[in-house]
Amino acid sequence: MPRPDPARRRLVAAASSLALAPALPAWAASHAAGKPAAPAAGGKPPAPPRPPVARIEPVSETFFGETIVDPYRWMENPKDKDWEPFMRGQDAHARAVLGGIRGRDAMKARIGELSGGVAIAYGAQKCGDKVFYQVRPAGANNFQLAVRQGLGGVEKILLDPTTMKGDGGVHVSLDWWRASPDGRHVVYGLSPAGSENSVLHVMEVDTMRVLPERIPGTQYAGPSWLPDGSGFFYGRVNDVRQLGTVDYYKRAPALLHKLGTDPKDDLLLAQFGRDSSLPLGETEFPSVITSRAGEWAVLAIFGGVRRENPLFVAPLADVVAGRARWRQVCAVADEVTDFAFDGTDLYLLTTKGAENGKVLRTPLARGRYATAATVVPEGKLVVESIALARDGLYVLDLDGGYHSMRKLTRDTQLREVPLGFEGSIQGMSASTADDGVFVDGTGWLLPFTTFRHDPATGRTERAGIAPASTLDLAGYEAVRTYATARDGTKVPLSIVAKKGLKRDGRNPALVSAYGAYQISTNPYFSPRNLALLERGGLFCVAHVRGGGEYGKRWWKGGQKLTKPNTWRDLIDCCEHLIKERWAGKGTITIQGGSAGGITVGRALTERPDLFAGVISNVGVSNALRAEFSQNGPPNIDEFGTVKERDGFRGLKAMDALFHVKDGTRYPAVLLTVGMTDPRVEAWHGGKMAARLQKANRGPNPILLRVNFDAGHGLGSTRSQIDDERADEFAFTLWRAGRTNVA
């Protein structure tokens, strides 16, 4: 996915799909309405109609002398006559089985109580005398955009997506937003049915009047306001008509929009093939950013999921006038992964010659990477990101997923910033117009809380933009431990459970893993997880290689040709849980989503004997074909391409579909997909379900749960997520031997 946003993904997971379309059998429709069929005696699911059998239509391809056969290539065509009936039949079968698990309804009701009883706010942004933020009040079904006149002011809801409906009555989600420096306007993106296909809107804050301009194709808009608030820089796709094709994310332009003008007249600033002096690739995303100081603009060229990106600088007045002559500051080879700037200086976070990261500073007027001075040297901890405030540069450090913070003062002193909690920071917001920083903090047993660090007092305290959680968490504990991988590497393993839980090897365990893009699975709180913990289950996270828990070295240790470390770390973490008697061989369900589908898919196919269940949420199952999908080209940097020998070798190794073997006894598998998913196409799950159902020789069910009114999960409503978690937790307990999951 281009420009991954781990903070939003984690918030979605804690806060992140489902509305069945008509024409389903009565027994399936009853489950969609929250009334699953009554379970059979003894807690066994009722016998549902059999899932449809996919037609086999092999397509063979040869790569570097090796032939790969794809029996289900036809599923990649959404217009194929068998595609939708197959998915609807699979979904109906899955919901009948899941709905028949005894106690599943009680599980869903409890999850709804937990998720609805907690308010979540994040992303605070101070503009003038106003504070903007995103909030999901207790009981609300989706996030809203709010504003206060100062932190102590009365909350005013500017935008509530739950009051909106898209075509066909589907729900609408707030994808992104950014307030102008003076707080007079806010630009935001809305999309239907979790599709993330944002349409840009602008609102006048005081009157709540929505301006007439609309700009489609702004999934990755990345807006940056002009200092006077008269307009903003943004990005969009080149041609919205290319939706669903490999060309959709190609040739993306960067533009300037002035308020009150026709978007057709927006000034084009950068695009592939437009300016020979700018080395823009066809799948790169140009983005123009300015600061409130207002004299300079920075052009960043994002390479899809690439972390290291080149930067260029030009006077803001020249950019606005359309005559910018961009001066390059750094190239991809300089490994700059984050940056911040004010009116005079540009700060660069780089891993070049410093795997844990260091921070450089160079003057905007004449600076370049080669002459930049080191202001924060490399240390034992990973420098993950930076944010610049009036009082200094805030530096976010990472150690195995846990965060700490330092500040580089204006007189170049480096000081610790007290956080007052152990856990992670999911978002950091600072402005060169104000002192201090907002942080969105959480932990395994710390509900999401917005804190503000005040340099005047030296304290970091709750900002008070959402009520404190009233959940009683005293009866739970979070254990931070390590498993030894087969090559001797110590892999962090987090375990959350009831205090005093008996370690007898019989506890149901849900073990989550991701492992891609150098994204860490940091400690985070999900109230929904309490529904599993209350029933004696464990929630665990295997911090596998490929993620970012230890920075660049951890990422590179599980990428491309080293990718097998990712799923083998997960296997070894599960073996550790068994050895330490936290769980048993028949009580562990593994779970991974998106790129984590590679992790759990290959753990499944490599060790089908080890797990009671496997859950793959909108997961990549067919890595060999991923680059030929809409979101494929921007992800080649992370996973490789079949057009190169080593790329083909790596992708073949990580392709779970390819490694499914006929006649194998597989554990129960639950695959979930979203039919509007712009990141991982639903055919990944469709192919994997069909292949497993054909190959499996045992009685364990292979289920494909399809969300027809949702995508990758970022735009899903609270009730959609509640329903999905109920199925997943019920599945986990059921496969661990529980006859009643209530």
XYZ file of C-alpha atoms in Angstrom:
742
model
C 0.000 0.000 0.000
C 1.423 3.423 -0.812
C 2.509 5.479 2.169
C 1.454 3.054 4.943
C 0.018 4.729 8.009
C 0.701 2.469 11.005
C -0.830 4.861 13.499
C -4.190 4.876 11.748
C -4.092 1.138 11.181
C -3.526 0.509 14.883
C -6.252 2.926 15.915
C -8.615 1.187 13.547
C -7.661 -2.185 14.981
C -8.302 -0.933 18.462
C -11.429 1.016 17.779
C -10.600 -2.357 12.463
C -16.496 -5.282 7.574
C -20.075 -6.121 7.007
C -23.433 -5.614 5.370
C -24.684 -8.541 3.377
C -26.339 -7.729 0.094
C -29.860 -9.014 -0.600
C -30.798 -12.306 -2.243
C -29.278 -14.541 0.447
C -30.995 -17.626 1.802
C -33.137 -17.027 4.861
C -30.743 -18.817 7.196
C -27.847 -16.602 6.061
C -29.945 -13.437 6.181
C -30.894 -14.221 9.767
C -27.230 -14.228 10.755
C -26.655 -10.961 8.920
C -29.413 -9.498 11.072
C -27.716 -10.755 14.223
C -29.884 -13.876 14.585
C -27.753 -16.891 13.735
C -29.393 -20.284 13.569
C -29.697 -22.110 16.864
C -26.688 -24.363 17.575
C -27.049 -28.089 17.562
C -26.981 -30.022 20.821
C -23.585 -30.091 22.496
C -22.535 -26.735 21.080
C -21.657 -28.041 17.608
C -22.435 -25.734 14.688
C -25.448 -26.707 12.596
C -24.747 -28.394 9.312
C -24.781 -25.531 6.779
C -25.169 -25.896 3.039
C -21.858 -26.831 1.486
C -19.720 -24.008 0.104
C -19.617 -23.662 -3.678
C -16.796 -25.462 -5.460
C -14.670 -23.163 -7.592
C -14.131 -24.092 -11.194
C -10.559 -24.979 -12.107
C -9.127 -23.282 -15.158
C -5.335 -23.623 -15.010
C -3.043 -20.915 -16.323
C 0.643 -21.820 -16.626
C 3.579 -19.409 -16.675
C 7.312 -20.056 -16.778
C 9.732 -17.926 -14.775
C 13.458 -18.541 -15.103
C 12.893 -22.128 -16.150
C 10.230 -22.963 -13.556
C 6.556 -23.412 -14.401
C 3.909 -22.035 -12.042
C 0.309 -23.211 -12.434
C -2.515 -21.003 -11.189
C -5.800 -22.950 -11.112
C -7.936 -19.930 -10.238
C -6.634 -17.033 -12.338
C -10.205 -16.391 -13.491
C -11.007 -14.961 -10.046
C -8.905 -11.912 -10.865
C -11.612 -10.824 -13.295
C -14.404 -9.215 -11.236
C -16.749 -9.485 -14.239
C -16.443 -13.258 -14.482
C -19.898 -14.802 -14.241
C -18.843 -17.189 -11.462
C -17.009 -14.646 -9.278
C -19.801 -13.006 -7.303
C -21.880 -16.185 -6.885
C -18.787 -17.978 -5.599
C -18.050 -15.238 -3.059
C -21.660 -14.986 -1.909
C -21.936 -18.726 -1.494
C -18.683 -18.905 0.438
C -19.750 -16.054 2.694
C -23.127 -17.582 3.395
C -21.469 -20.882 4.327
C -18.935 -19.162 6.602
C -21.555 -17.109 8.426
C -23.726 -20.158 8.966
C -20.827 -22.043 10.554
C -19.663 -19.116 12.659
C -23.192 -18.172 13.646
C -23.764 -21.713 14.848
C -20.980 -21.584 17.428
C -22.712 -21.762 20.775
C -22.395 -18.481 22.670
C -21.331 -16.451 19.652
C -24.222 -13.997 20.151
C -23.253 -13.425 23.771
C -19.691 -12.831 22.630
C -20.850 -10.201 20.141
C -23.008 -8.470 22.747
C -20.079 -8.289 25.164
C -17.747 -6.935 22.479
C -20.323 -4.245 21.662
C -20.480 -3.232 25.336
C -16.703 -2.984 25.510
C -16.106 -1.115 22.247
C -19.079 1.194 22.691
C -18.217 2.031 26.279
C -14.871 3.614 25.444
C -14.400 6.993 23.768
C -11.335 7.361 21.539
C -9.758 10.612 20.390
C -6.548 11.137 18.452
C -4.690 13.344 15.990
C -4.940 16.649 17.900
C -3.843 19.621 15.810
C -3.589 23.175 17.173
C -4.371 25.907 14.627
C -4.570 29.452 15.914
C -6.686 29.313 19.051
C -8.514 26.140 17.959
C -7.719 22.485 18.620
C -8.954 19.979 16.038
C -9.056 16.212 16.557
C -10.789 13.027 15.505
C -13.097 11.377 18.042
C -15.382 8.414 18.337
C -17.611 9.129 21.355
C -18.785 6.266 23.527
C -21.551 4.426 21.698
C -20.846 6.067 18.338
C -20.452 3.913 15.243
C -17.633 5.808 13.546
C -15.063 8.541 14.010
C -16.094 12.199 13.821
C -14.168 15.431 13.309
C -14.295 17.801 16.281
C -12.940 21.206 17.297
C -12.573 23.159 20.540
C -11.714 26.762 21.264
C -8.592 25.810 23.200
C -8.236 22.574 25.170
C -10.680 23.821 27.784
C -13.348 24.808 25.275
C -16.633 23.103 24.462
C -16.431 20.308 21.899
C -18.117 21.017 18.575
C -18.652 18.187 16.061
C -17.855 19.452 12.576
C -18.407 16.246 10.677
C -20.248 13.043 11.572
C -20.025 10.381 8.830
C -22.688 8.269 10.522
C -25.267 10.821 9.325
C -24.229 10.270 5.689
C -24.929 7.557 3.157
C -23.231 6.739 -0.107
C -24.830 5.372 -3.259
C -26.972 2.380 -2.434
C -27.156 3.368 1.217
C -23.604 2.274 2.128
C -21.834 3.881 5.067
C -19.370 6.746 4.629
C -16.015 7.130 6.386
C -13.735 10.068 7.177
C -10.402 9.048 5.630
C -8.140 12.019 6.434
C -8.260 15.722 7.276
C -6.097 18.789 7.861
C -7.018 22.177 9.311
C -5.626 25.438 7.934
C -3.002 27.295 10.024
C -5.512 29.975 11.062
C -8.187 27.387 11.893
C -10.701 28.925 9.482
C -10.980 25.946 7.136
C -10.469 22.200 7.170
C -9.867 19.976 4.150
C -10.957 16.354 4.437
C -11.615 13.189 2.462
C -14.753 11.022 2.505
C -15.242 7.606 0.925
C -18.061 5.027 0.745
C -18.111 1.451 2.040
C -14.542 1.401 3.341
C -13.186 1.821 -0.181
C -10.729 4.635 0.713
C -11.581 6.185 -2.662
C -11.634 9.617 -1.110
C -13.398 12.672 -2.446
C -11.822 15.882 -1.172
C -14.061 18.467 0.532
C -13.402 21.805 2.241
C -15.378 23.199 5.185
C -15.549 26.712 6.591
C -15.147 25.938 10.290
C -17.119 28.691 12.040
C -20.200 28.351 9.835
C -19.735 24.618 9.024
C -20.468 25.523 5.408
C -19.037 23.018 2.931
C -17.468 24.783 -0.035
C -18.562 23.671 -3.518
C -15.252 22.219 -4.735
C -14.983 18.400 -4.881
C -11.868 16.498 -5.940
C -12.087 12.713 -6.428
C -9.194 10.260 -6.388
C -7.578 11.758 -3.279
C -6.883 8.607 -1.258
C -3.344 9.848 -0.598
C -3.979 13.599 -0.736
C -1.406 14.540 1.934
C -2.694 18.148 2.035
C -0.406 20.967 3.184
C -1.925 24.423 3.627
C -0.377 27.665 2.453
C 0.671 29.752 5.472
C -2.099 32.305 4.835
C -4.774 29.581 4.533
C -5.751 30.642 1.003
C -5.195 27.190 -0.474
C -3.301 23.944 -0.118
C -0.991 21.552 -1.896
C -2.342 18.045 -2.426
C -1.955 14.877 -4.450
C -4.433 12.682 -6.289
C -4.468 9.822 -8.766
C -3.927 10.765 -12.374
C -7.128 9.225 -13.731
C -9.974 7.957 -11.549
C -11.229 5.931 -14.514
C -8.255 3.596 -14.023
C -9.690 2.318 -10.726
C -9.102 -1.416 -10.405
C -6.178 -1.529 -12.847
C -2.405 -1.597 -12.341
C -2.283 1.952 -13.747
C -4.429 3.507 -11.008
C -1.522 4.651 -8.821
C 0.777 5.591 -11.711
C 1.669 9.138 -12.823
C 0.171 10.728 -9.710
C 0.385 14.562 -9.826
C 1.075 17.125 -7.089
C -1.104 20.232 -7.370
C -2.008 23.524 -5.722
C -5.655 24.340 -5.082
C -6.772 27.874 -4.186
C -10.018 28.118 -2.232
C -13.052 29.107 -4.252
C -11.569 28.111 -7.610
C -12.460 25.307 -10.000
C -10.248 22.241 -9.317
C -9.853 21.894 -13.090
C -7.676 25.014 -12.901
C -5.407 23.717 -10.116
C -1.717 24.398 -10.708
C 0.215 21.259 -11.675
C 3.538 21.238 -9.820
C 5.081 17.823 -10.395
C 4.247 14.664 -12.324
C 6.051 11.831 -14.058
C 7.278 12.922 -17.491
C 6.573 16.632 -16.916
C 9.967 17.988 -15.813
C 13.204 16.298 -16.862
C 15.037 17.939 -13.946
C 12.904 15.991 -11.464
C 13.724 12.241 -11.381
C 10.131 11.078 -10.888
C 9.316 7.421 -11.470
C 5.987 6.341 -12.914
C 4.829 4.794 -9.606
C 6.180 7.551 -7.343
C 3.996 10.064 -5.510
C 5.175 13.711 -5.473
C 4.064 15.706 -2.439
C 4.639 19.399 -1.721
C 4.828 20.496 1.921
C 5.259 23.925 3.462
C 5.621 25.183 7.011
C 3.875 27.983 8.844
C 7.029 30.075 8.539
C 6.074 30.351 4.886
C 9.294 31.041 2.993
C 10.132 27.584 1.703
C 8.471 24.509 0.256
C 9.758 20.947 0.249
C 8.971 18.466 -2.515
C 9.108 14.859 -1.310
C 8.977 12.051 -3.849
C 7.433 9.030 -2.144
C 8.166 5.690 -3.764
C 4.982 3.881 -2.787
C 5.956 1.886 0.292
C 9.630 2.865 0.029
C 10.902 4.382 3.282
C 13.869 6.274 1.829
C 12.730 9.161 -0.344
C 14.419 12.112 -2.101
C 13.724 15.702 -1.085
C 13.882 18.966 -3.023
C 13.591 22.581 -1.837
C 12.361 25.777 -3.521
C 11.190 29.234 -2.385
C 7.473 29.066 -1.662
C 6.727 32.189 -3.709
C 8.228 30.538 -6.787
C 6.243 27.335 -6.229
C 2.949 29.225 -5.928
C 3.785 31.206 -9.059
C 4.455 27.988 -10.993
C 8.114 28.780 -11.682
C 9.879 26.679 -9.048
C 13.390 25.473 -9.755
C 13.673 22.612 -7.302
C 17.086 22.083 -5.680
C 17.798 18.512 -4.596
C 18.805 18.048 -0.958
C 18.989 14.264 -0.772
C 18.570 11.182 -2.960
C 17.163 7.722 -2.271
C 20.703 6.518 -1.567
C 20.935 8.965 1.344
C 18.297 6.889 3.178
C 16.279 9.791 4.570
C 13.156 8.300 6.176
C 11.637 11.383 7.849
C 12.103 15.140 7.839
C 10.913 18.369 9.465
C 11.572 22.036 8.783
C 10.833 25.569 9.921
C 11.726 28.938 8.403
C 15.463 28.347 8.275
C 16.500 24.729 8.778
C 15.684 21.284 7.412
C 16.100 18.279 9.729
C 16.737 14.868 8.156
C 16.332 11.464 9.814
C 18.637 9.037 8.007
C 19.772 5.431 8.384
C 22.739 5.798 6.031
C 25.721 4.525 7.968
C 23.503 4.414 11.053
C 21.055 1.484 11.192
C 19.354 2.894 14.274
C 19.037 6.317 12.693
C 20.566 9.735 13.274
C 19.302 13.275 12.715
C 21.052 15.837 10.523
C 20.409 19.567 10.089
C 21.035 21.697 7.023
C 19.964 25.264 6.125
C 17.047 25.463 3.704
C 18.604 28.278 1.685
C 21.667 26.317 0.561
C 21.603 22.976 2.316
C 22.200 19.509 1.022
C 22.717 16.106 2.560
C 26.481 15.991 1.985
C 27.132 19.073 4.130
C 24.444 18.513 6.792
C 25.597 18.472 10.406
C 24.721 15.668 12.826
C 22.602 17.000 15.686
C 21.271 13.703 17.096
C 23.875 10.934 16.756
C 23.054 7.249 16.424
C 22.446 5.518 19.739
C 21.344 2.166 21.138
C 17.675 2.887 20.459
C 16.055 3.270 17.045
C 15.069 6.819 16.064
C 11.672 6.233 14.467
C 10.386 9.725 13.656
C 10.772 13.435 14.361
C 8.447 16.425 14.832
C 9.418 20.100 15.022
C 7.828 22.543 17.484
C 8.680 26.125 18.340
C 10.687 25.010 21.380
C 12.671 22.287 19.620
C 12.778 19.014 17.718
C 10.970 16.075 19.312
C 12.607 12.708 18.658
C 10.653 9.455 18.975
C 12.794 6.479 20.021
C 11.872 2.804 19.701
C 13.034 -0.293 21.605
C 11.392 -3.563 20.622
C 8.060 -1.812 19.978
C 8.093 0.413 23.079
C 8.564 4.166 22.711
C 10.393 6.895 24.569
C 10.983 10.520 23.607
C 13.734 13.115 23.604
C 13.893 16.778 22.632
C 16.644 18.659 20.856
C 16.306 22.188 22.218
C 16.925 25.300 20.178
C 20.322 25.612 21.913
C 21.147 22.040 20.722
C 20.769 20.328 24.101
C 19.352 16.782 23.933
C 16.996 16.018 26.829
C 14.664 13.201 27.861
C 10.938 13.941 27.646
C 8.959 12.244 30.435
C 5.937 10.350 29.149
C 4.520 8.963 32.375
C 3.463 5.657 30.816
C 5.011 2.521 29.332
C 3.781 1.675 25.901
C 3.759 3.309 22.496
C 3.028 6.583 20.764
C 0.688 6.107 17.809
C 0.725 9.723 16.686
C 2.807 12.853 17.309
C 1.689 16.386 16.382
C 3.743 19.565 16.717
C 3.761 23.008 15.123
C 6.532 25.552 14.675
C 3.988 28.161 15.831
C 3.574 26.602 19.293
C 5.627 25.059 22.078
C 5.162 21.434 23.090
C 3.765 18.372 21.382
C 0.592 16.268 21.342
C 1.073 12.490 21.482
C -1.461 9.668 21.166
C -0.322 7.150 23.758
C -1.411 3.611 24.509
C -0.195 0.304 25.917
C -1.365 -3.271 26.263
C -3.406 -2.158 29.288
C -3.509 1.594 28.658
C -6.553 2.790 26.669
C -5.808 5.255 23.875
C -5.183 8.674 25.406
C -4.114 11.994 23.913
C -1.371 13.576 26.012
C 0.249 16.987 25.725
C 3.820 17.673 26.725
C 4.205 21.209 28.126
C 7.847 22.342 28.092
C 7.045 25.145 30.530
C 6.207 22.647 33.286
C 8.211 19.711 31.954
C 5.182 17.440 32.361
C 3.298 15.220 29.933
C -0.370 15.053 30.923
C -3.741 14.019 29.521
C -5.053 16.635 27.095
C -8.629 15.984 28.201
C -10.197 15.845 24.750
C -11.930 12.531 25.556
C -13.214 11.132 28.858
C -10.866 8.771 30.664
C -11.701 5.084 30.351
C -13.709 3.569 33.208
C -12.728 -0.026 32.388
C -11.341 -2.002 35.314
C -8.071 -3.479 34.077
C -6.584 -4.388 37.454
C -7.201 -8.087 36.888
C -4.996 -8.331 33.787
C -1.282 -8.337 33.112
C 0.997 -7.768 30.147
C 4.108 -9.918 29.959
C 7.073 -8.809 27.856
C 9.194 -11.830 26.994
C 11.249 -13.322 24.162
C 11.295 -16.503 22.108
C 14.496 -17.898 20.653
C 14.206 -18.383 16.909
C 15.857 -21.370 15.233
C 18.820 -19.219 14.168
C 19.338 -17.962 17.729
C 17.661 -14.572 17.283
C 15.685 -13.290 20.271
C 12.194 -12.429 19.034
C 10.028 -10.194 21.269
C 6.795 -11.848 22.353
C 3.998 -9.965 24.120
C 1.393 -11.833 26.175
C -1.750 -10.283 27.670
C -3.865 -12.396 30.020
C -5.713 -12.553 33.300
C -3.442 -12.262 36.302
C -2.709 -15.654 37.777
C -3.927 -17.566 34.742
C -2.983 -21.220 35.189
C -0.256 -22.252 32.769
C -1.386 -25.807 32.077
C -1.015 -25.883 28.301
C -4.765 -25.687 27.767
C -5.426 -21.962 27.392
C -6.861 -20.722 24.075
C -4.315 -18.347 22.524
C -4.765 -15.867 19.702
C -1.282 -15.051 18.397
C -1.027 -12.075 16.057
C 1.889 -11.300 13.722
C 2.585 -8.855 10.911
C 6.183 -8.412 9.767
C 6.479 -6.006 6.814
C 7.381 -2.455 5.716
C 9.463 -1.863 8.890
C 6.149 -1.255 10.660
C 6.203 -2.188 14.332
C 3.370 -3.864 16.172
C 3.611 -1.591 19.181
C 1.781 -2.105 22.473
C -1.806 -0.962 21.972
C -5.059 -1.340 23.824
C -8.188 -2.864 22.330
C -11.222 -3.011 24.631
C -12.615 -5.776 22.430
C -9.749 -8.059 23.441
C -11.146 -8.148 26.976
C -13.958 -10.353 25.684
C -11.338 -12.986 24.860
C -9.305 -12.472 28.046
C -12.404 -12.698 30.254
C -12.989 -16.186 28.915
C -9.514 -17.384 29.849
C -7.928 -16.688 26.480
C -4.557 -15.156 25.730
C -3.872 -12.326 23.337
C -0.287 -12.504 22.100
C 1.827 -10.648 19.562
C 4.889 -12.199 17.947
C 7.079 -9.246 16.933
C 8.541 -11.052 13.930
C 11.303 -9.903 11.634
C 10.173 -7.846 8.668
C 8.606 -5.363 11.066
C 10.346 -2.389 12.618
C 10.630 -3.227 16.313
C 14.425 -2.926 16.093
C 14.598 -0.670 13.102
C 16.237 -1.289 9.765
C 18.078 -4.487 10.723
C 14.830 -6.097 11.930
C 13.075 -5.107 8.720
C 15.803 -6.344 6.405
C 15.961 -9.598 8.371
C 12.476 -10.480 7.088
C 12.240 -8.956 3.619
C 12.426 -10.463 0.125
C 14.923 -13.371 0.220
C 15.040 -13.277 4.031
C 11.217 -13.285 4.267
C 11.070 -16.894 5.569
C 12.369 -15.538 8.891
C 9.030 -13.740 9.259
C 6.787 -16.800 9.343
C 9.405 -18.984 11.050
C 9.685 -16.433 13.850
C 5.922 -16.805 14.301
C 6.209 -20.592 14.371
C 9.036 -20.410 16.909
C 7.057 -17.995 19.103
C 4.157 -20.440 19.128
C 6.513 -23.268 20.035
C 7.762 -21.109 22.914
C 4.203 -20.608 24.196
C 3.731 -24.364 24.164
C 7.064 -25.011 25.876
C 6.253 -22.505 28.622
C 2.773 -24.039 29.040
C 0.950 -20.832 28.190
C -0.933 -22.792 25.527
C -0.937 -26.185 23.843
C -0.546 -27.570 20.353
C -4.314 -27.783 19.974
C -5.164 -24.379 21.479
C -3.286 -21.812 19.348
C -4.893 -19.754 16.584
C -2.603 -17.464 14.608
C -3.832 -14.245 13.024
C -2.383 -11.805 10.523
C -3.792 -9.131 8.261
C -2.829 -7.533 4.959
C 0.907 -8.267 4.511
C 0.515 -10.355 7.672
C -1.433 -12.741 5.446
C 1.945 -13.831 4.059
C 3.116 -14.524 7.618
C 0.182 -16.663 8.723
C -0.358 -18.218 5.297
C 3.152 -19.583 5.124
C 3.142 -20.621 8.790
C -0.026 -22.568 7.965
C 1.444 -24.315 4.932
C 4.804 -25.001 6.609
C 3.448 -26.282 9.943
C -0.215 -27.284 9.523
C 0.148 -29.615 12.522
C 0.954 -26.831 14.971
C -2.205 -24.745 15.004
C -5.813 -25.197 16.019
C -6.850 -22.341 13.760
C -5.570 -19.729 11.332
C -7.168 -16.323 10.653
C -6.066 -14.243 7.670
C -7.709 -10.805 7.540
C -7.676 -9.205 4.076
C -4.407 -11.071 3.709
C -1.965 -11.462 0.837
C -2.148 -15.164 -0.062
C -0.963 -15.135 -3.683
C 2.232 -13.066 -3.583
C 3.311 -14.184 -7.058
C 0.342 -12.335 -8.547
C 0.232 -9.304 -6.242
C 2.220 -6.967 -8.474
C -0.360 -7.334 -11.243
C -3.154 -5.869 -9.120
C -4.143 -2.222 -8.664
C -1.907 -1.761 -5.610
C 0.841 -4.048 -6.863
C 3.348 -1.699 -8.540
C 3.886 0.548 -5.460
C 4.659 -2.571 -3.371
C 7.443 -3.992 -5.532
C 10.052 -2.219 -3.388
C 8.923 -4.244 -0.381
C 8.289 -7.670 -1.886
C 10.114 -7.805 -5.228
C 9.022 -8.608 -8.779
C 8.696 -11.857 -10.739
C 10.531 -10.119 -13.564
C 13.831 -10.575 -11.695
C 15.318 -13.941 -10.712
C 15.775 -13.142 -7.015
C 12.426 -11.403 -6.933
C 10.732 -14.497 -8.320
C 12.542 -16.724 -5.807
C 11.463 -14.550 -2.902
C 7.851 -14.239 -4.041
C 7.538 -17.974 -4.691
C 8.797 -18.671 -1.163
C 6.240 -16.318 0.395
C 3.258 -17.387 -1.763
C 0.957 -19.410 0.512
C -1.331 -20.468 -2.348
C 1.575 -22.074 -4.178
C 2.558 -24.073 -1.068
C -0.844 -25.651 -0.379
C -0.430 -29.415 -0.870
C -3.157 -31.873 -1.803
C -4.013 -34.506 0.788
C -2.765 -32.470 3.766
C -4.716 -32.273 6.999
C -5.025 -28.538 7.546
C -6.323 -26.851 10.688
C -9.479 -24.760 10.582
C -8.950 -21.582 8.556
C -10.924 -18.339 8.563
C -10.173 -15.992 5.679
C -11.788 -12.551 5.585
C -11.905 -10.187 2.606
C -13.483 -6.850 1.727
C -15.025 -6.470 -1.700
C -14.131 -2.751 -1.879
C -10.538 -3.292 -0.680
C -8.150 -1.015 -2.632
C -5.009 -2.551 -1.086
C -5.384 -6.342 -1.143
C -7.873 -7.601 -3.708
C -10.538 -10.036 -2.559
C -9.316 -12.688 -5.007
C -6.393 -13.429 -2.659
C -8.849 -14.852 -0.148
C -11.059 -16.371 -2.821
C -8.211 -18.335 -4.393
C -6.842 -19.467 -1.032
C -10.228 -20.694 0.186
C -10.838 -22.646 -3.031
C -7.370 -24.217 -2.973
C -7.527 -25.206 0.708
C -11.019 -26.639 0.391
C -9.855 -28.830 -2.472
C -6.588 -29.907 -0.818
C -7.728 -30.459 2.769
C -8.161 -34.139 3.677
C -9.401 -33.580 7.225
C -12.715 -32.406 8.697
C -11.563 -28.957 9.766
C -13.552 -26.172 8.073
C -12.083 -23.701 5.598
C -14.203 -20.547 5.837
C -14.260 -17.431 3.651
C -16.011 -14.489 5.294
C -16.783 -11.752 2.761
C -17.569 -8.145 3.653
C -19.575 -6.636 0.805
C -19.767 -3.177 2.394
C -16.154 -2.807 3.499
C -12.614 -2.744 2.235
C -9.272 -3.085 3.967
C -10.745 -2.159 7.352
C -9.683 1.484 7.625
C -13.198 2.740 6.917
C -15.149 0.049 8.743
C -17.695 1.092 11.345
C -17.554 0.069 14.993
C -20.466 -2.343 14.563
C -18.790 -3.969 11.551
C -15.601 -4.504 13.513
C -17.543 -5.774 16.544
C -19.242 -8.397 14.385
C -15.989 -9.512 12.816
C -14.177 -9.758 16.165
C -17.061 -11.795 17.571
C -16.593 -14.311 14.783
C -12.821 -14.375 15.250
C -12.869 -14.782 19.030
C -15.642 -17.379 18.852
C -13.632 -19.223 16.187
C -10.499 -19.122 18.379
C -12.242 -20.502 21.462
C -14.216 -23.072 19.466
C -11.110 -24.455 17.758
C -9.376 -24.660 21.149
C -12.118 -27.021 22.313
C -14.661 -24.745 23.945
C -18.204 -26.011 23.356
C -19.705 -22.743 24.568
C -17.896 -19.444 24.016
C -20.378 -17.294 25.954
